[in-house]
JSON list of C-alpha atoms in Angstrom, two decimals:
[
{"chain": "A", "resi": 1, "resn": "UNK", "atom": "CA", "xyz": [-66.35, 211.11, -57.81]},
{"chain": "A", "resi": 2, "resn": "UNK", "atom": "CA", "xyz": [-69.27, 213.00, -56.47]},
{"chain": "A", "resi": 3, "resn": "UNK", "atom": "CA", "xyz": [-70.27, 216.47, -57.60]},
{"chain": "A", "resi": 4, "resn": "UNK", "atom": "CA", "xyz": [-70.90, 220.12, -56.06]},
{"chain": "A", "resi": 5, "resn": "UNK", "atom": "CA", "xyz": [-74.05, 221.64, -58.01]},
{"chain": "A", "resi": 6, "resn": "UNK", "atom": "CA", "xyz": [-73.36, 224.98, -59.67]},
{"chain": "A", "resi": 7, "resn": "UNK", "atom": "CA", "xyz": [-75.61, 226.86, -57.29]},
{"chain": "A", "resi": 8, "resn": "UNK", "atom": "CA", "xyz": [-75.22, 226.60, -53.93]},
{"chain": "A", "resi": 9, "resn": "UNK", "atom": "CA", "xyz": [-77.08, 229.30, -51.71]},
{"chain": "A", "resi": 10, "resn": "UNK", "atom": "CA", "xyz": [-79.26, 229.67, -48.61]},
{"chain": "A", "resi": 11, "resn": "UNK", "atom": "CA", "xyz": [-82.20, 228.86, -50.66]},
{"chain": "A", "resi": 12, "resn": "UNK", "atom": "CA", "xyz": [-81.16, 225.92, -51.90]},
{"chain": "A", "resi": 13, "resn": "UNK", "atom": "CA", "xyz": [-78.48, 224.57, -49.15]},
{"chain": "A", "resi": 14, "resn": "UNK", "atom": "CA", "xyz": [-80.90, 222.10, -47.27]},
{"chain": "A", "resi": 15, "resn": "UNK", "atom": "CA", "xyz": [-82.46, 220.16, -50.93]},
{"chain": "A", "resi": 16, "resn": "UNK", "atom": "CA", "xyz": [-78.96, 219.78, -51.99]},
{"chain": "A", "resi": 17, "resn": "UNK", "atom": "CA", "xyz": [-77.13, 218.74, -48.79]},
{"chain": "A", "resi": 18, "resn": "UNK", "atom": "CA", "xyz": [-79.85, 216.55, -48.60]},
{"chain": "A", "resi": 19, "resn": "UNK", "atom": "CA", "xyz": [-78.58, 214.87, -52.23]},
{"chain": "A", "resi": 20, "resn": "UNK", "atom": "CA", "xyz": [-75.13, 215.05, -51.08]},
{"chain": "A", "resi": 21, "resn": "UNK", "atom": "CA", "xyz": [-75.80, 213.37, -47.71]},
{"chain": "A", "resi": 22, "resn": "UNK", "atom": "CA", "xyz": [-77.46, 210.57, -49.29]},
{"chain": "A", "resi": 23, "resn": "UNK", "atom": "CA", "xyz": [-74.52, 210.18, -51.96]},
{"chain": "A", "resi": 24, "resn": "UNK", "atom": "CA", "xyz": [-71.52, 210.54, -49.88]},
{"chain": "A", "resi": 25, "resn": "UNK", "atom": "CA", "xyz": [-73.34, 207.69, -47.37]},
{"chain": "A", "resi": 26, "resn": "UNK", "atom": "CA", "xyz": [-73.93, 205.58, -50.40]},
{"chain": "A", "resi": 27, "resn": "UNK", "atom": "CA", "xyz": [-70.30, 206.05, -51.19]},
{"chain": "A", "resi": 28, "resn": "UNK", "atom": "CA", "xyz": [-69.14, 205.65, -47.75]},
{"chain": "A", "resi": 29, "resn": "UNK", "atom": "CA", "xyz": [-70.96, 202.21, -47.86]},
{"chain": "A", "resi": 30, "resn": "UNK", "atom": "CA", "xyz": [-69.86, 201.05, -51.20]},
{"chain": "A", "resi": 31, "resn": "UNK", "atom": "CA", "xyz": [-66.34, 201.77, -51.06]},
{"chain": "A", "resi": 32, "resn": "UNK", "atom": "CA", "xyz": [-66.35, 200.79, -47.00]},
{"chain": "A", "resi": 33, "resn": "UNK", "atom": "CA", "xyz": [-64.27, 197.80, -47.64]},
{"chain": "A", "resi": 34, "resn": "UNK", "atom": "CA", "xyz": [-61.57, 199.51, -50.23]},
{"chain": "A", "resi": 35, "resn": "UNK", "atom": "CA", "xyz": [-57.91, 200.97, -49.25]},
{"chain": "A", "resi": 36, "resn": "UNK", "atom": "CA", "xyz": [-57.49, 204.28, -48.77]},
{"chain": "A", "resi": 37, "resn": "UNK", "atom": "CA", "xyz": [-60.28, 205.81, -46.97]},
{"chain": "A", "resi": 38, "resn": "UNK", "atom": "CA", "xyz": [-60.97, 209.17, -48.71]},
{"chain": "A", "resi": 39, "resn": "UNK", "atom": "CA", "xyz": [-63.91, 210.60, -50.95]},
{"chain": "A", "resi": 40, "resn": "UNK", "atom": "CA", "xyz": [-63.52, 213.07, -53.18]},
{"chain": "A", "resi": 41, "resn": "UNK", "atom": "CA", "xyz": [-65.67, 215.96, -54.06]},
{"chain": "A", "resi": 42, "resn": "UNK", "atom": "CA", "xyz": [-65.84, 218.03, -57.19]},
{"chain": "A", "resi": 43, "resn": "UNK", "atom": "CA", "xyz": [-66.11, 221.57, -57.08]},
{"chain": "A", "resi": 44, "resn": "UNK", "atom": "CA", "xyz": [-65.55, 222.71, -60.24]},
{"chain": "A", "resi": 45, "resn": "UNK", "atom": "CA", "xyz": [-68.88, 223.05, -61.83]},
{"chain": "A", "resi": 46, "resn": "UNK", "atom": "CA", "xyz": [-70.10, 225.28, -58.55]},
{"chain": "A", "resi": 47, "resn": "UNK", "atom": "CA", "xyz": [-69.56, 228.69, -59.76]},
{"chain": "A", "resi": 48, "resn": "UNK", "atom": "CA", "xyz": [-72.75, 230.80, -57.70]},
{"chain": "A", "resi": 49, "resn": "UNK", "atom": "CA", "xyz": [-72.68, 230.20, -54.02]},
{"chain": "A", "resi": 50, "resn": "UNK", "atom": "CA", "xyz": [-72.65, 231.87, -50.84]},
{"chain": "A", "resi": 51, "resn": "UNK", "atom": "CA", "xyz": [-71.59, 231.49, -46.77]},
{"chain": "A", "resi": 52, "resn": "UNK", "atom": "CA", "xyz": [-73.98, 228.21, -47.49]},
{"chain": "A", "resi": 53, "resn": "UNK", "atom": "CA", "xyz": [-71.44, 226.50, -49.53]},
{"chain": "A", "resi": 54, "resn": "UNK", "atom": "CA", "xyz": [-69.40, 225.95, -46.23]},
{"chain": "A", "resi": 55, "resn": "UNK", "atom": "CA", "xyz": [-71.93, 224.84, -44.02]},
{"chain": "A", "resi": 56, "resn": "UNK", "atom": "CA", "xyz": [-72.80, 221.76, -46.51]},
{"chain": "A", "resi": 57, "resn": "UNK", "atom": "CA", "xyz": [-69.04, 221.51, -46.63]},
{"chain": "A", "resi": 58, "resn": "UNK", "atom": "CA", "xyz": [-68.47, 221.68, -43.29]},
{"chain": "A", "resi": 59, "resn": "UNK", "atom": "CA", "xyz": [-71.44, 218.62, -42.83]},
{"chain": "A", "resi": 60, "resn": "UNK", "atom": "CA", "xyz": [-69.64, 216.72, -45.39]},
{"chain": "A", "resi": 61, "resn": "UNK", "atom": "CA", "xyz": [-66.71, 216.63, -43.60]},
{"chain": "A", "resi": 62, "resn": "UNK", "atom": "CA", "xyz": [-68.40, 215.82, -40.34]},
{"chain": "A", "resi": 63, "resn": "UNK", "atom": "CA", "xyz": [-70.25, 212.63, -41.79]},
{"chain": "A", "resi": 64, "resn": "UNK", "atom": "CA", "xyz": [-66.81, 211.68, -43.61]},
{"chain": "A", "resi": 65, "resn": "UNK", "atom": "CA", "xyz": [-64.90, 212.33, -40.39]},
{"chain": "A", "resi": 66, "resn": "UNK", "atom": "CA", "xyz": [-67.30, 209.91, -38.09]},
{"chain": "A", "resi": 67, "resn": "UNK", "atom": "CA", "xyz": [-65.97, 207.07, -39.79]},
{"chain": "A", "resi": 68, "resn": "UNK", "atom": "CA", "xyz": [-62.47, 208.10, -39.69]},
{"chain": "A", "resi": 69, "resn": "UNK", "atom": "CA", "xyz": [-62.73, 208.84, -43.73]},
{"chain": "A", "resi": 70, "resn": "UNK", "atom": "CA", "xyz": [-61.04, 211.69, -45.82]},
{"chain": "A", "resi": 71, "resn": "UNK", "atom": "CA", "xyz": [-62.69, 214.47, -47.57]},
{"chain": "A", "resi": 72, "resn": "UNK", "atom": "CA", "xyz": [-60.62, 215.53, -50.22]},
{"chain": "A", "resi": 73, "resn": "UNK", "atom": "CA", "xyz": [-62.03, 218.85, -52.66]},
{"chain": "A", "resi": 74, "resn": "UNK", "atom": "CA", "xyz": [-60.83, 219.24, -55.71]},
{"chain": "A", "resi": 75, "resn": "UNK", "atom": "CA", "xyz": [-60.95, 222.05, -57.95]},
{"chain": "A", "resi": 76, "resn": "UNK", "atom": "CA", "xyz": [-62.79, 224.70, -55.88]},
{"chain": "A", "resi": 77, "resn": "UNK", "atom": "CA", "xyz": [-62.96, 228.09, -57.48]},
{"chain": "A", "resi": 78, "resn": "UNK", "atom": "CA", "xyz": [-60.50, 230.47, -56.22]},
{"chain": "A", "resi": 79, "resn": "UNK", "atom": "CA", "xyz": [-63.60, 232.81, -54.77]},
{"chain": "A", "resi": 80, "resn": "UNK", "atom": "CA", "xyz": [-64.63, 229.48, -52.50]},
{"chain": "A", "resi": 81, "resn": "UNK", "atom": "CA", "xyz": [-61.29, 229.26, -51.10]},
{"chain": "A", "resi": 82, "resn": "UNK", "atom": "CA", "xyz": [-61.03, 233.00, -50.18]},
{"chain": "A", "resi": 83, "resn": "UNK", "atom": "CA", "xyz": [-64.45, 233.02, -48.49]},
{"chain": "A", "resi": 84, "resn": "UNK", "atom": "CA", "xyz": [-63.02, 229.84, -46.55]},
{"chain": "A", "resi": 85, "resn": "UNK", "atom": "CA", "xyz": [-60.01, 231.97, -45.69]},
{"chain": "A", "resi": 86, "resn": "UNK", "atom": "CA", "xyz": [-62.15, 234.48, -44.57]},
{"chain": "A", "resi": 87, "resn": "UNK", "atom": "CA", "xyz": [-64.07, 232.23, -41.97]},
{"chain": "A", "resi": 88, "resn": "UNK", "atom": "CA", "xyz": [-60.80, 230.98, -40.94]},
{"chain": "A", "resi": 89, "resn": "UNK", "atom": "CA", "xyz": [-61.99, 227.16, -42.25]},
{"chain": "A", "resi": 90, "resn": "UNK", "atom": "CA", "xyz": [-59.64, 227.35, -45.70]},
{"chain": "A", "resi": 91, "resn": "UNK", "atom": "CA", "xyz": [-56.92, 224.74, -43.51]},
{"chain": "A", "resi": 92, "resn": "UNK", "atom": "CA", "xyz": [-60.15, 222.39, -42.97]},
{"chain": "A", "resi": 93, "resn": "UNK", "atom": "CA", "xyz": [-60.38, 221.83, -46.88]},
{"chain": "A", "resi": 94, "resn": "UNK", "atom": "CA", "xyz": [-56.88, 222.31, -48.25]},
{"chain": "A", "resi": 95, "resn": "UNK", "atom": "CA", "xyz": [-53.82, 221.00, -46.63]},
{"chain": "A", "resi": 96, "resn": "UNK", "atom": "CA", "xyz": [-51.46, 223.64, -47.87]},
{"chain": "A", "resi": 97, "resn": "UNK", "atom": "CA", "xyz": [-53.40, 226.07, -45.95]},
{"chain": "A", "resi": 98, "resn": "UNK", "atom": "CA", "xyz": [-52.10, 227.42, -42.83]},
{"chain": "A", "resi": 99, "resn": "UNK", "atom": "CA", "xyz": [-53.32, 226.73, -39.29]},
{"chain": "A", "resi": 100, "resn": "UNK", "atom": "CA", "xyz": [-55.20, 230.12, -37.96]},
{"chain": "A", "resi": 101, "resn": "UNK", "atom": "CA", "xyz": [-52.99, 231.27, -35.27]},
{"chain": "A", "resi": 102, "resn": "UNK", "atom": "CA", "xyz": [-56.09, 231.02, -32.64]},
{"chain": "A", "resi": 103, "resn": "UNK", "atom": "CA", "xyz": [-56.33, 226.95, -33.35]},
{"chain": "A", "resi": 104, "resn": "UNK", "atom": "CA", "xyz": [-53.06, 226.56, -32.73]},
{"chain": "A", "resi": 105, "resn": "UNK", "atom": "CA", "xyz": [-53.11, 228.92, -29.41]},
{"chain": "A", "resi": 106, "resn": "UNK", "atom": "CA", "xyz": [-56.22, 227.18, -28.44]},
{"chain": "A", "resi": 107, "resn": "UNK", "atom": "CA", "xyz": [-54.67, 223.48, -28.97]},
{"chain": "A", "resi": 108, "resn": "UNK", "atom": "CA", "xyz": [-51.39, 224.43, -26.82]},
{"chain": "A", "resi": 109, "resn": "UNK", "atom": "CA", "xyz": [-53.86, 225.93, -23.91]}
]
């Protein structure tokens, strides 16, 4: 299972998405072949981050997504998922989050 740092802010966003990039594609390539096409990510040692802990999230889950492959999180402090509620993204990483009602007016439109 691959790790979130403990620090993740502006400063410091682009040296480690750069270590997560090249992790998650090594993953991606060694478990290619396996059932069950997730990754997971551990956020439970992060515990000093800002608005840049979503962006690298929000890569993650780009790069996971190309390949049709799951990005699960697991334990995320409680402060990450408010500031993903906030930015209306908190349904992107946790499924028992509910839709924003603008996705689901812009989907119907």
């Amino acid at each position: 299972m691959l790790k979130l740092p403990s620090r993740l802010r502006l400063d410091n966003a682009p040296d480690e998405w750069a270590r997560l990039e090249a992790a998650l594609r090594a993953e991606l390539a060694q478990v290619g072949n396996a059932a069950g096409r997730g990754i997971s990510l551990d956020a439970s040692g992060l515990n000093d981050f800002d608005s840049a802990a979503l962006s690298l999230l929000l890569s993650a889950l780009r790069l996971c997504g190309q390949d049709g492959w799951q990005l699960t999180l697991l334990n995320a402090p409680r402060e990450l998922r408010e500031l993903a509620r906030v930015y209306a993204l908190e349904h992107l990483f946790w499924a028992d989050a509910a839709v924003p009602a603008e996705t689901v007016d812009a989907k119907a439109a």
